[in-house]
Amino acid sequence: MINHDAIRPYRENPFYWQYKGKPVLLLGGSVEDNLFQIPNLEEHLDLLRSVGGNYVRCTMSSRDPGDVWPFAFDETRGRYNLEEPGEEYWRRFAHFLELTAEREIILQIMDIGRCWRVRNEDGAD
């Protein structure tokens, strides 16, 4: 079943977008590429909406001080357990999804790990 309210190419001109059946211009910006990791997320999204923004791109990364990781850290082994999710990481991400949905902010999710794998499989760098 097709959800006609979802973001999709505009049916009258596929070079543009439509949302809820109407053409829409996506406007966005953020202070971090992994926006769900910032401490003042709600304020930041409110600011974006207050100036007409309706779009953010979010990378699923953890590289800045204070960021949490997608996997639990095993203190006894001194490494991440790739079979156990990092609860705080996924809690933050779920909260981010809720906040963007409440504000009708279109969200593009980028899996940086997948981008690197594709790049390496192609032989680049």
CSV table of C-alpha atoms in Angstrom, one decimal:
chain,number,residue,atom,x,y,z
A,1,MET,CA,0.0,0.0,0.0
A,2,ILE,CA,1.4,3.4,-1.0
A,3,ASN,CA,1.4,6.1,1.7
A,4,HIS,CA,0.4,9.3,-0.3
A,5,ASP,CA,1.2,11.5,2.7
A,6,ALA,CA,4.9,10.4,2.8
A,7,ILE,CA,7.7,12.5,1.3
A,8,ARG,CA,8.2,11.6,-2.3
A,9,PRO,CA,9.1,13.1,-5.7
A,10,TYR,CA,6.4,15.6,-6.7
A,11,ARG,CA,4.1,13.8,-9.2
A,12,GLU,CA,3.8,16.9,-11.5
A,13,ASN,CA,7.6,17.6,-11.6
A,14,PRO,CA,9.9,14.8,-10.3
A,15,PHE,CA,12.7,17.4,-9.8
A,16,TYR,CA,10.8,18.6,-6.7
A,17,TRP,CA,9.4,17.0,-3.6
A,18,GLN,CA,5.8,16.6,-2.2
A,19,TYR,CA,4.7,15.9,1.3
A,20,LYS,CA,1.1,15.1,2.2
A,21,GLY,CA,0.2,15.4,-1.5
A,22,LYS,CA,1.5,19.0,-1.9
A,23,PRO,CA,4.7,20.4,-3.3
A,24,VAL,CA,7.3,21.3,-0.6
A,25,LEU,CA,10.6,23.0,-0.6
A,26,LEU,CA,12.9,21.3,1.9
A,27,LEU,CA,14.9,23.8,4.0
A,28,GLY,CA,17.3,22.7,6.8
A,29,GLY,CA,20.5,23.2,8.7
A,30,SER,CA,22.0,22.0,11.9
A,31,VAL,CA,25.0,22.5,14.2
A,32,GLU,CA,26.1,18.8,13.9
A,33,ASP,CA,25.7,16.1,11.3
A,34,ASN,CA,24.8,13.5,14.0
A,35,LEU,CA,22.1,15.8,15.4
A,36,PHE,CA,20.5,13.2,17.7
A,37,GLN,CA,23.7,13.3,19.9
A,38,ILE,CA,23.5,17.0,20.9
A,39,PRO,CA,22.4,18.0,24.4
A,40,ASN,CA,20.0,20.8,23.4
A,41,LEU,CA,18.2,18.9,20.6
A,42,GLU,CA,14.7,20.1,21.4
A,43,GLU,CA,15.8,23.8,21.3
A,44,HIS,CA,17.7,23.3,18.1
A,45,LEU,CA,14.7,21.7,16.3
A,46,ASP,CA,12.4,24.5,17.6
A,47,LEU,CA,14.8,27.1,16.3
A,48,LEU,CA,14.8,25.3,12.9
A,49,ARG,CA,11.0,25.3,12.7
A,50,SER,CA,10.8,28.9,13.9
A,51,VAL,CA,12.7,30.1,10.8
A,52,GLY,CA,10.8,27.9,8.4
A,53,GLY,CA,13.0,24.9,8.4
A,54,ASN,CA,11.5,21.5,7.7
A,55,TYR,CA,14.4,19.1,7.0
A,56,VAL,CA,17.5,17.7,8.6
A,57,ARG,CA,20.0,15.1,7.6
A,58,CYS,CA,21.4,12.9,10.4
A,59,THR,CA,24.5,10.7,10.2
A,60,MET,CA,24.6,7.7,12.5
A,61,SER,CA,28.0,8.6,13.8
A,62,SER,CA,29.8,8.8,17.1
A,63,ARG,CA,33.1,10.6,16.9
A,64,ASP,CA,32.8,13.8,19.0
A,65,PRO,CA,33.5,14.1,22.7
A,66,GLY,CA,30.3,13.3,24.7
A,67,ASP,CA,28.8,11.1,21.9
A,68,VAL,CA,27.5,7.7,22.8
A,69,TRP,CA,28.1,4.6,20.7
A,70,PRO,CA,25.6,2.2,19.1
A,71,PHE,CA,27.0,-0.8,20.9
A,72,ALA,CA,27.5,-1.5,24.6
A,73,PHE,CA,31.1,-1.3,25.9
A,74,ASP,CA,32.3,-4.5,27.7
A,75,GLU,CA,34.5,-3.1,30.6
A,76,THR,CA,36.0,-6.6,31.3
A,77,ARG,CA,37.2,-7.1,27.7
A,78,GLY,CA,38.0,-3.5,27.0
A,79,ARG,CA,36.0,-3.5,23.7
A,80,TYR,CA,32.5,-3.0,22.3
A,81,ASN,CA,30.1,-5.9,22.3
A,82,LEU,CA,28.7,-5.9,18.7
A,83,GLU,CA,25.9,-8.1,19.8
A,84,GLU,CA,24.6,-5.8,22.5
A,85,PRO,CA,23.0,-2.4,21.6
A,86,GLY,CA,24.2,0.7,23.4
A,87,GLU,CA,21.0,1.7,25.2
A,88,GLU,CA,21.7,5.4,25.5
A,89,TYR,CA,22.6,5.7,21.8
A,90,TRP,CA,19.3,4.1,20.7
A,91,ARG,CA,17.3,6.0,23.3
A,92,ARG,CA,18.7,9.3,22.0
A,93,PHE,CA,17.9,8.3,18.4
A,94,ALA,CA,14.3,7.2,19.3
A,95,HIS,CA,13.8,10.6,21.0
A,96,PHE,CA,15.1,12.4,18.0
A,97,LEU,CA,12.6,10.5,15.8
A,98,GLU,CA,9.8,11.5,18.1
A,99,LEU,CA,10.8,15.2,18.2
A,100,THR,CA,11.2,15.5,14.4
A,101,ALA,CA,7.8,13.7,13.8
A,102,GLU,CA,6.1,16.1,16.3
A,103,ARG,CA,7.5,19.1,14.4
A,104,GLU,CA,6.9,17.6,10.9
A,105,ILE,CA,10.6,17.8,10.2
A,106,ILE,CA,11.6,15.6,7.3
A,107,LEU,CA,14.5,13.4,8.3
A,108,GLN,CA,17.2,11.9,6.1
A,109,ILE,CA,19.2,9.2,7.9
A,110,MET,CA,22.7,8.5,6.7
A,111,ASP,CA,24.5,5.3,7.8
A,112,ILE,CA,28.1,6.4,7.6
A,113,GLY,CA,29.4,2.8,8.1
A,114,ARG,CA,27.5,1.7,5.1
A,115,CYS,CA,28.8,4.6,3.0
A,116,TRP,CA,32.4,3.6,3.9
A,117,ARG,CA,31.8,0.0,3.1
A,118,VAL,CA,30.4,0.9,-0.4
A,119,ARG,CA,33.3,3.2,-1.0
A,120,ASN,CA,35.8,0.5,0.0
A,121,GLU,CA,34.1,-2.2,-2.0
A,122,ASP,CA,34.4,0.1,-5.1
A,123,GLY,CA,38.2,0.2,-4.5
A,124,ALA,CA,38.4,3.9,-3.8
A,125,ASP,CA,40.7,5.0,-1.0
